[in-house]
PDB file of C-alpha atoms in Angstrom:
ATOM      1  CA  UNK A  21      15.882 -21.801 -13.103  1.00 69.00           C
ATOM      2  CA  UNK A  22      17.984 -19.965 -15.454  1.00 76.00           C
ATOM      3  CA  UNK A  23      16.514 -16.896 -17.858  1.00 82.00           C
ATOM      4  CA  UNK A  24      16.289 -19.814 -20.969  1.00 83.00           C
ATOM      5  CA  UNK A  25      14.412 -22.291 -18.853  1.00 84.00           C
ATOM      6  CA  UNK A  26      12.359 -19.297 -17.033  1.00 86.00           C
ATOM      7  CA  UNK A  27      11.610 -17.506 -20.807  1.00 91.00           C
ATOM      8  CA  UNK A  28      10.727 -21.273 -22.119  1.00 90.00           C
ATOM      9  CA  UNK A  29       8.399 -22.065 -19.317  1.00 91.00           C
ATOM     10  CA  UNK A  30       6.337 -18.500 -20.088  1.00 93.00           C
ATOM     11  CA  UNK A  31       6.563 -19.199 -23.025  1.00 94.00           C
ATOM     12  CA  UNK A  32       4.714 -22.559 -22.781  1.00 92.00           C
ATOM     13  CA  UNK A  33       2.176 -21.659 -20.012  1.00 94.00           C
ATOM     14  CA  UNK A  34       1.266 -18.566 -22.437  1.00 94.00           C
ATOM     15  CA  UNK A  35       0.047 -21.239 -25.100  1.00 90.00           C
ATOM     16  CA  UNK A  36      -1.390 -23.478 -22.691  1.00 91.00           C
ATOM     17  CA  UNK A  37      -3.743 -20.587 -21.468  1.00 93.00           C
ATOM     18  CA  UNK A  38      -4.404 -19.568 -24.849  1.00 91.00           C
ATOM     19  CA  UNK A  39      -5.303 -23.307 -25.968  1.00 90.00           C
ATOM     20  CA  UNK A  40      -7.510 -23.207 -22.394  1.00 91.00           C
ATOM     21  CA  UNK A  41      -8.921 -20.118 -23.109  1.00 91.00           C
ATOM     22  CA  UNK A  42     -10.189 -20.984 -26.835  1.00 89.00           C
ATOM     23  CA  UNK A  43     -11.815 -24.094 -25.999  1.00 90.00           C
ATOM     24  CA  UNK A  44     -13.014 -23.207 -22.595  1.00 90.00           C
ATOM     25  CA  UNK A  45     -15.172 -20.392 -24.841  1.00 90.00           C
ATOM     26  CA  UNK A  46     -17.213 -23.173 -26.370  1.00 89.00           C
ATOM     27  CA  UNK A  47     -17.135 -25.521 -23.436  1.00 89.00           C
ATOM     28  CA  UNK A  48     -18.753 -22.325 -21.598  1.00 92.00           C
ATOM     29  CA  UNK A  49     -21.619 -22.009 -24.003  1.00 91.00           C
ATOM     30  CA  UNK A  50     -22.350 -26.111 -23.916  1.00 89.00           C
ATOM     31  CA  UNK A  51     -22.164 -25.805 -20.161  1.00 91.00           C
ATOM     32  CA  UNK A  52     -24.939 -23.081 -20.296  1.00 92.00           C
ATOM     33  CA  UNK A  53     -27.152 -25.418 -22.461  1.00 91.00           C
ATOM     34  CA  UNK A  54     -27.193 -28.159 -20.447  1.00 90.00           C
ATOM     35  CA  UNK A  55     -26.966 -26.892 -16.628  1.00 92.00           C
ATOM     36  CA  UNK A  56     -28.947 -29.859 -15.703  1.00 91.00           C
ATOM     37  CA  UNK A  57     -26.545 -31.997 -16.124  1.00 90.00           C
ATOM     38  CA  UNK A  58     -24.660 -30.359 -13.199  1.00 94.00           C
ATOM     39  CA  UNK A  59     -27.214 -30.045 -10.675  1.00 95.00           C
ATOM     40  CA  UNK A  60     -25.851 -33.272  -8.507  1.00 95.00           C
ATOM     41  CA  UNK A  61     -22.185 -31.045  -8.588  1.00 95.00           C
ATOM     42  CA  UNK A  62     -23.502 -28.034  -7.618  1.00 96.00           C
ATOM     43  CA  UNK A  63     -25.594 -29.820  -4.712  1.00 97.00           C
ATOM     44  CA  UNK A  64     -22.452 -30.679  -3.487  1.00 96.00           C
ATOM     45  CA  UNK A  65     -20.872 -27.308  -3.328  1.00 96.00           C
ATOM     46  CA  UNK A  66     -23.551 -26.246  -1.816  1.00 95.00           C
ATOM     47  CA  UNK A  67     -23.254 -28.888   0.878  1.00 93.00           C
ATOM     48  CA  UNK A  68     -19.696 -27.948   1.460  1.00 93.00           C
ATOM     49  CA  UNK A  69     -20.171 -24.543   1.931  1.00 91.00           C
ATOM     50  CA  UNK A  70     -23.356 -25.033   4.274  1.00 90.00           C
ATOM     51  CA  UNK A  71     -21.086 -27.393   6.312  1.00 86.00           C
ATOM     52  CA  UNK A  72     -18.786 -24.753   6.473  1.00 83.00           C
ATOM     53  CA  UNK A  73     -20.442 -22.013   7.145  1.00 80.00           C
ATOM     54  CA  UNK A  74     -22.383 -23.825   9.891  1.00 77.00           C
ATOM     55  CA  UNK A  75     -19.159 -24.347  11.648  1.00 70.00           C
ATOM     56  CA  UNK A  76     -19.643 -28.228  11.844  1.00 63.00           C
ATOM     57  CA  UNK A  77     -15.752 -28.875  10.157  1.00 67.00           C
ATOM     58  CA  UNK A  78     -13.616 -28.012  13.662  1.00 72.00           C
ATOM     59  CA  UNK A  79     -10.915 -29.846  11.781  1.00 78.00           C
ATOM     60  CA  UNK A  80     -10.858 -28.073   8.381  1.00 83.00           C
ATOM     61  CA  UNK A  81      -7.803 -26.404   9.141  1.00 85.00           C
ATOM     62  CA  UNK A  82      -6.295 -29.766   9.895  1.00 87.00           C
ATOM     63  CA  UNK A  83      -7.581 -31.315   6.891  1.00 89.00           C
ATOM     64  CA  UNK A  84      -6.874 -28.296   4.795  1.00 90.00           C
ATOM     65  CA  UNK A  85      -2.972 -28.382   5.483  1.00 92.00           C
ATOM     66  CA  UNK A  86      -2.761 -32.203   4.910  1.00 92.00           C
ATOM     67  CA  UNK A  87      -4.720 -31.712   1.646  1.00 94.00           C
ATOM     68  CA  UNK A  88      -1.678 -29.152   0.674  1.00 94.00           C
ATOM     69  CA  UNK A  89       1.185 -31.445   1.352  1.00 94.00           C
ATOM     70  CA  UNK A  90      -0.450 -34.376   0.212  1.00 94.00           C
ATOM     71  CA  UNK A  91      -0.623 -32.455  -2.988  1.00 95.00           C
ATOM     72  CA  UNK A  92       2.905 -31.649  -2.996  1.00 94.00           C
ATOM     73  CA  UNK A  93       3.452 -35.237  -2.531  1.00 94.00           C
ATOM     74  CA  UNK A  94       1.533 -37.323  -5.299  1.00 95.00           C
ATOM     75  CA  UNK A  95       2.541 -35.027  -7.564  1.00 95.00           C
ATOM     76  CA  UNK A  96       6.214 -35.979  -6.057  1.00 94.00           C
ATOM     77  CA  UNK A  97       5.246 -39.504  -6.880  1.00 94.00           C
ATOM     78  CA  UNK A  98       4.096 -39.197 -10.550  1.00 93.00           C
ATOM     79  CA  UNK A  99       7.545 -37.656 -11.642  1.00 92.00           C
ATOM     80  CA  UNK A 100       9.169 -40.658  -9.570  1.00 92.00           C
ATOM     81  CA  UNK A 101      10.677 -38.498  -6.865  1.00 92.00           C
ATOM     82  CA  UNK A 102      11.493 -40.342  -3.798  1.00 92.00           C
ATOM     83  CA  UNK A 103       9.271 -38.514  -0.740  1.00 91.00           C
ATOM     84  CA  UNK A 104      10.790 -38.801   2.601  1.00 92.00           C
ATOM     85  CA  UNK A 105       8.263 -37.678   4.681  1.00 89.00           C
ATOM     86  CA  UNK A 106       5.780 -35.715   5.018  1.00 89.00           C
ATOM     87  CA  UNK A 107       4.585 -33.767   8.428  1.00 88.00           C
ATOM     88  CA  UNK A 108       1.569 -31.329   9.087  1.00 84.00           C
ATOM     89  CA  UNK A 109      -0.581 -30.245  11.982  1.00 82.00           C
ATOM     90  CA  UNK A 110      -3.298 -27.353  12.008  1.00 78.00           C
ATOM     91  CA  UNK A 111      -1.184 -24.504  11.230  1.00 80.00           C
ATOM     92  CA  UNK A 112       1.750 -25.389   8.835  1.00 84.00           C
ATOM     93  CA  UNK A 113       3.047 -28.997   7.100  1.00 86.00           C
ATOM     94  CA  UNK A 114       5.944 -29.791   5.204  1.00 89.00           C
ATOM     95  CA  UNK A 115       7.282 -32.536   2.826  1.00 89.00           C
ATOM     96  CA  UNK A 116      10.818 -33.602   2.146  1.00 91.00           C
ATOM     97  CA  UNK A 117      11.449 -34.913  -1.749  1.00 91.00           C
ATOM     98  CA  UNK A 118      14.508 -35.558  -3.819  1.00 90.00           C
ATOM     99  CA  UNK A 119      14.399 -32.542  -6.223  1.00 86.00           C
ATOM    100  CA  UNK A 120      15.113 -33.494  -9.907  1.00 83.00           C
ATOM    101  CA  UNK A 121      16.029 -31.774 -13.378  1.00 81.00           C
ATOM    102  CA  UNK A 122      12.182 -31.586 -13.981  1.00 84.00           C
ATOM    103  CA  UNK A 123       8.793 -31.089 -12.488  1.00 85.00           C
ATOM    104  CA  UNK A 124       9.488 -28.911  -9.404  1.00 91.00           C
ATOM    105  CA  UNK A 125       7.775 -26.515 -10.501  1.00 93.00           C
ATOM    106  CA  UNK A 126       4.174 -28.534 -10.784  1.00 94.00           C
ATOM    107  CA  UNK A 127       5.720 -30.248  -7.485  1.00 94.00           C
ATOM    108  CA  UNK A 128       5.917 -27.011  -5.773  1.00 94.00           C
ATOM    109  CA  UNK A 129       2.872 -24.889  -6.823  1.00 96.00           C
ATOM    110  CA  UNK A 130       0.330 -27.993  -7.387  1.00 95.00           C
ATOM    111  CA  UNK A 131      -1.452 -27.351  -4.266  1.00 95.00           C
ATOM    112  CA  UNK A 132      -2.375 -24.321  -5.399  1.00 96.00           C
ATOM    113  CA  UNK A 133      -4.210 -25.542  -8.360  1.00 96.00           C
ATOM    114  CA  UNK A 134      -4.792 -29.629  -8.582  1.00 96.00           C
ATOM    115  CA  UNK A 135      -7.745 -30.366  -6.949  1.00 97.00           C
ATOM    116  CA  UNK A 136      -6.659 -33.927  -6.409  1.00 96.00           C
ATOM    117  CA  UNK A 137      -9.487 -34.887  -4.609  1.00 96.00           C
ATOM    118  CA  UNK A 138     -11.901 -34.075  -7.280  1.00 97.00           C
ATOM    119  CA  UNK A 139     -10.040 -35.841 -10.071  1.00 96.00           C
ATOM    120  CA  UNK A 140     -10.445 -39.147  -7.856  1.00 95.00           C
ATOM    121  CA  UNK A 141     -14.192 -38.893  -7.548  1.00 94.00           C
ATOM    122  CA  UNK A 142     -14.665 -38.132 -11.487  1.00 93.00           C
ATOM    123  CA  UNK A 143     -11.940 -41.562 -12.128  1.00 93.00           C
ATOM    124  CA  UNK A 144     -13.715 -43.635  -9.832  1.00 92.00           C
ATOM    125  CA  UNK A 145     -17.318 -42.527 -10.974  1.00 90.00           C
ATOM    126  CA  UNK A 146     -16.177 -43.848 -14.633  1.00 86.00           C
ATOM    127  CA  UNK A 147     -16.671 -47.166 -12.978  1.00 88.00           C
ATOM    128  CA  UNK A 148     -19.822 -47.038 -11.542  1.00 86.00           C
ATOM    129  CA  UNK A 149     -23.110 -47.917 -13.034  1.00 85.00           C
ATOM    130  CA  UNK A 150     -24.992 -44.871 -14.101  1.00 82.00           C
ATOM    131  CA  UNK A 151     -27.845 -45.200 -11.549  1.00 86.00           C
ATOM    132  CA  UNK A 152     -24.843 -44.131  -8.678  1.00 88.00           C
ATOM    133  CA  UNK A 153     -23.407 -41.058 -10.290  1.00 88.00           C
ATOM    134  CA  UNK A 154     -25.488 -38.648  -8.700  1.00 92.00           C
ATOM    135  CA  UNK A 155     -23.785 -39.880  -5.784  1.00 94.00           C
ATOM    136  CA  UNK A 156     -20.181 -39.295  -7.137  1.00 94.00           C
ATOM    137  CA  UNK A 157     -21.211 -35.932  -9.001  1.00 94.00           C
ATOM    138  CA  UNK A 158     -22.180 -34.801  -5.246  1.00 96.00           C
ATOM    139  CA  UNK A 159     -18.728 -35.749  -4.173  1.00 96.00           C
ATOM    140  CA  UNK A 160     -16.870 -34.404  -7.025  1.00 96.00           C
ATOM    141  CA  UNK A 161     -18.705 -31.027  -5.988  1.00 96.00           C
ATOM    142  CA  UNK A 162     -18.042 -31.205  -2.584  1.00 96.00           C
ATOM    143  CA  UNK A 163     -14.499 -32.007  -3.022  1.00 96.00           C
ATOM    144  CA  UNK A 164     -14.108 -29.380  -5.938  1.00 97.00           C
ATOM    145  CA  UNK A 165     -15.224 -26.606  -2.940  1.00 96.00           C
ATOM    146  CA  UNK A 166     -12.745 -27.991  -0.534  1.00 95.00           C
ATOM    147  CA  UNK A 167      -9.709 -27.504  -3.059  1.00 96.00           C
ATOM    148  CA  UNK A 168     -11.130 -23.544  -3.563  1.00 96.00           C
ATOM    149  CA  UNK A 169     -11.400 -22.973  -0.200  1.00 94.00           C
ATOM    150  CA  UNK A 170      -7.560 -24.098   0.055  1.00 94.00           C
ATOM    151  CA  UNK A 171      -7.129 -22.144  -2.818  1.00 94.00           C
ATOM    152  CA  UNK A 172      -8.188 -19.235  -1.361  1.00 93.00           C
ATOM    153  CA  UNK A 173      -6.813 -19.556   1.981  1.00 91.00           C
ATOM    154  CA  UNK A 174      -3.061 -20.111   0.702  1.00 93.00           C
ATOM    155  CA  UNK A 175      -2.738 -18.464  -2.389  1.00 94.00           C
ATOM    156  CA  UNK A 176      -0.756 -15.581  -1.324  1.00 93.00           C
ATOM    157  CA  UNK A 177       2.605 -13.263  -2.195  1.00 92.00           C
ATOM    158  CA  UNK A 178       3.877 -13.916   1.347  1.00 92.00           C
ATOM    159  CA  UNK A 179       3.723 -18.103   0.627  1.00 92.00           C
ATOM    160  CA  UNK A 180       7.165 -19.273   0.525  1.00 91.00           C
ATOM    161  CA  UNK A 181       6.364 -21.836  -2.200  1.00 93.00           C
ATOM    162  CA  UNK A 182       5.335 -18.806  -5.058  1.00 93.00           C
ATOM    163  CA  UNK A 183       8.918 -18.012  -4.351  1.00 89.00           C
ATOM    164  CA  UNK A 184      10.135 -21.038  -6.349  1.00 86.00           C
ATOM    165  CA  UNK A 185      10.619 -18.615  -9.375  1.00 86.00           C
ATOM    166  CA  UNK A 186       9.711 -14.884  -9.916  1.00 90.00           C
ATOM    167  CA  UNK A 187       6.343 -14.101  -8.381  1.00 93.00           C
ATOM    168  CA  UNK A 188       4.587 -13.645 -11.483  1.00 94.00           C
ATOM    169  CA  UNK A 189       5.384 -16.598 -13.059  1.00 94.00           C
ATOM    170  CA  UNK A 190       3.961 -18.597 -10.250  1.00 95.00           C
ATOM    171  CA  UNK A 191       0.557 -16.641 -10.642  1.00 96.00           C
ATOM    172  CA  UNK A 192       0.489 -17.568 -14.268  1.00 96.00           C
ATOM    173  CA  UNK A 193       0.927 -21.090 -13.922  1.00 96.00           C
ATOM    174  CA  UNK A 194      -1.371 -21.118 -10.785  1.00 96.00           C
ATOM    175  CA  UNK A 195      -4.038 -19.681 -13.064  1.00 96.00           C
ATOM    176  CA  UNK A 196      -2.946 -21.591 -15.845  1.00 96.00           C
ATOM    177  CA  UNK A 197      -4.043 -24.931 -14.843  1.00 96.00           C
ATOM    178  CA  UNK A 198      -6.437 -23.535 -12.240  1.00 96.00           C
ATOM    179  CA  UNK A 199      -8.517 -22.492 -15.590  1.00 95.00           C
ATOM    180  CA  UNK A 200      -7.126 -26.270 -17.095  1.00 95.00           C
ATOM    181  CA  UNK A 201      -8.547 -28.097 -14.722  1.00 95.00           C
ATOM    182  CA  UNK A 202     -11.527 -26.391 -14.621  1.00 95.00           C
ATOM    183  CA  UNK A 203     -12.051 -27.094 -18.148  1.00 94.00           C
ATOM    184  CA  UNK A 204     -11.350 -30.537 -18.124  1.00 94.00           C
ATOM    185  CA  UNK A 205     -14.279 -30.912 -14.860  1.00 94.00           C
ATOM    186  CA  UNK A 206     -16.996 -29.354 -16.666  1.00 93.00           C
ATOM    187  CA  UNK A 207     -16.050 -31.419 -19.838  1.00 91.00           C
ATOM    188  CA  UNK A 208     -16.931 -33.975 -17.482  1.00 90.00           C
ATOM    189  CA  UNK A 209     -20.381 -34.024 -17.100  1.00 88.00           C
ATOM    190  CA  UNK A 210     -21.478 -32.485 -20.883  1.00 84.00           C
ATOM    191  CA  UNK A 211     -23.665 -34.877 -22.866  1.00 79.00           C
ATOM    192  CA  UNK A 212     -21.964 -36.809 -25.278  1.00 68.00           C
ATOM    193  CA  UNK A 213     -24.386 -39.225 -27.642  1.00 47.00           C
ATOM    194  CA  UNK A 214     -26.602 -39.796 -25.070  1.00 46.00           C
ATOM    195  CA  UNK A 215     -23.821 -40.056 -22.152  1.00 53.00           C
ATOM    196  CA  UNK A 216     -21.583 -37.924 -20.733  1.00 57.00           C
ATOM    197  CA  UNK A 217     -18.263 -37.655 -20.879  1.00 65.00           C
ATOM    198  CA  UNK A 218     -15.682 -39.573 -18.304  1.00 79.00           C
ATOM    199  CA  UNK A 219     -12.556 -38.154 -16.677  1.00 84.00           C
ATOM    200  CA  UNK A 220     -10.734 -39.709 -19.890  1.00 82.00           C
ATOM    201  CA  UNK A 221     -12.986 -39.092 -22.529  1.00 81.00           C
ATOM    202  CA  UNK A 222     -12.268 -35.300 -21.171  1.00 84.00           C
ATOM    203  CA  UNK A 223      -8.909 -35.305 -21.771  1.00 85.00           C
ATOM    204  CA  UNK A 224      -9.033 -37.227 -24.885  1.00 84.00           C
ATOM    205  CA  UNK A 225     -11.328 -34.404 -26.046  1.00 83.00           C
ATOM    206  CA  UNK A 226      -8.994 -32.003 -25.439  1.00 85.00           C
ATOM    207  CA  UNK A 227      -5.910 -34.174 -26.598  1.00 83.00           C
ATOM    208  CA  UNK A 228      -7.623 -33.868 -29.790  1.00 84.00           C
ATOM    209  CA  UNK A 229      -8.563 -30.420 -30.184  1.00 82.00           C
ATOM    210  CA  UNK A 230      -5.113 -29.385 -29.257  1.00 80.00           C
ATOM    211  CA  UNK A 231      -3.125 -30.945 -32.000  1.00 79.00           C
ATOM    212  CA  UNK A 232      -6.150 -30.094 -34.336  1.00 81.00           C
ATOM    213  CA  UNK A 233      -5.578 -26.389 -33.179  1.00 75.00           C
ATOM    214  CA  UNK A 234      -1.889 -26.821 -33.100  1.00 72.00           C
ATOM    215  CA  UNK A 235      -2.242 -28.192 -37.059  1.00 74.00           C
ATOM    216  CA  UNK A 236      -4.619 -25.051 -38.504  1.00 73.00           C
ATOM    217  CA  UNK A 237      -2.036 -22.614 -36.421  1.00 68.00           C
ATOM    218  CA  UNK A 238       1.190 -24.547 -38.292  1.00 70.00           C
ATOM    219  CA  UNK A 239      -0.708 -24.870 -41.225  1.00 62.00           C
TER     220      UNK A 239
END
């Protein structure tokens, strides 16, 4: 990454956290008016980290490195890089791509902030009747604690991957999109008209609201 493409991509994470940051503000206050509608969620984080803390998951480190480099490669996948394996045990994993002009970067760092897992709960529950979404909600939460606890657990200066491009960078798009995604989950289960939201009415939401914010900035 040259200093253009490195002074570009700051450039564009620093308006993608401010856009995050201005609508997460009202998304925060909504949230806080309607906690009930997150009570199924936050039953499953709180089955996650009971399981946890229990000591019932002797395989989380297993399933926690798999989740990493299964992270690395879907994301591989939806730029249409060609994977070419993939290997992990309990301790350390690693996947093999064909590296491309673009998209490296989310390649690289998107274990550290795509909780994956999550997003396919909140798809697949926008397919279910509404009498079953408790069940996916649970799910989503459970899933949603896995990917923090991975978070957590990898997220460090000494991880070769954060060495993609200067150090900082990497923490600001980690963050970035940590605080994106984030955003778009809650969106998820707000009341809208009676319903809530689905995984695509949440980004269509914010779809909206950014060019809308984009045309009273230009404007």
């Amino acid at each position: 990454m040259n200093r253009w493409e490195l002074a570009g991509t700051v450039a564009s994470l620093l308006l993608v956290l401010t856009f995050v940051s201005y609508e997460g503000a009202f998304v925060i206050r909504s949230v806080f008016r309607h906690l009930d509608a997150y009570v199924w969620c936050l039953a499953g984080v709180a089955l996650y980290v009971v399981a946890e803390r229990l000591g019932r998951w002797k395989n989380l480190d297993f399933l926690q490195v798999h989740a990493h480099e299964w992270a690395h490669a879907w994301v591989s996948l939806l730029f249409f890089r060609k994977v070419h394996s993939l290997e992990a045990n309990t301790r350390e994993g690693q996947m093999y791509y064909t590296p491309g002009r673009y998209g490296n970067l989310f390649i690289v760092l998107a274990p550290y902030c795509l909780p994956y897992l999550t997003y396919l709960c909140l798809f697949v529950r926008c397919f279910v009747q509404p009498s079953y979404c408790w069940l996916f909600d649970v799910l989503a939460g459970g899933s949603l604690a896995f990917h923090v606890a991975c978070f957590y657990r990898q997220t460090h200066p000494q991880q070769p991957d954060l060495r993609c491009c200067p150090l900082a960078v990497s923490y600001l798009f980690i963050w970035t999109f940590r605080l994106f995604n984030l955003l778009v989950i809650l969106l998820c289960f707000l009341p809208k008209q009676g319903r809530c939201y689905n995984l695509g009415g949440a980004l269509g939401y914010l779809w909206d609201n950014l060019w809308r914010d984009l045309g009273r900035l230009m404007g």
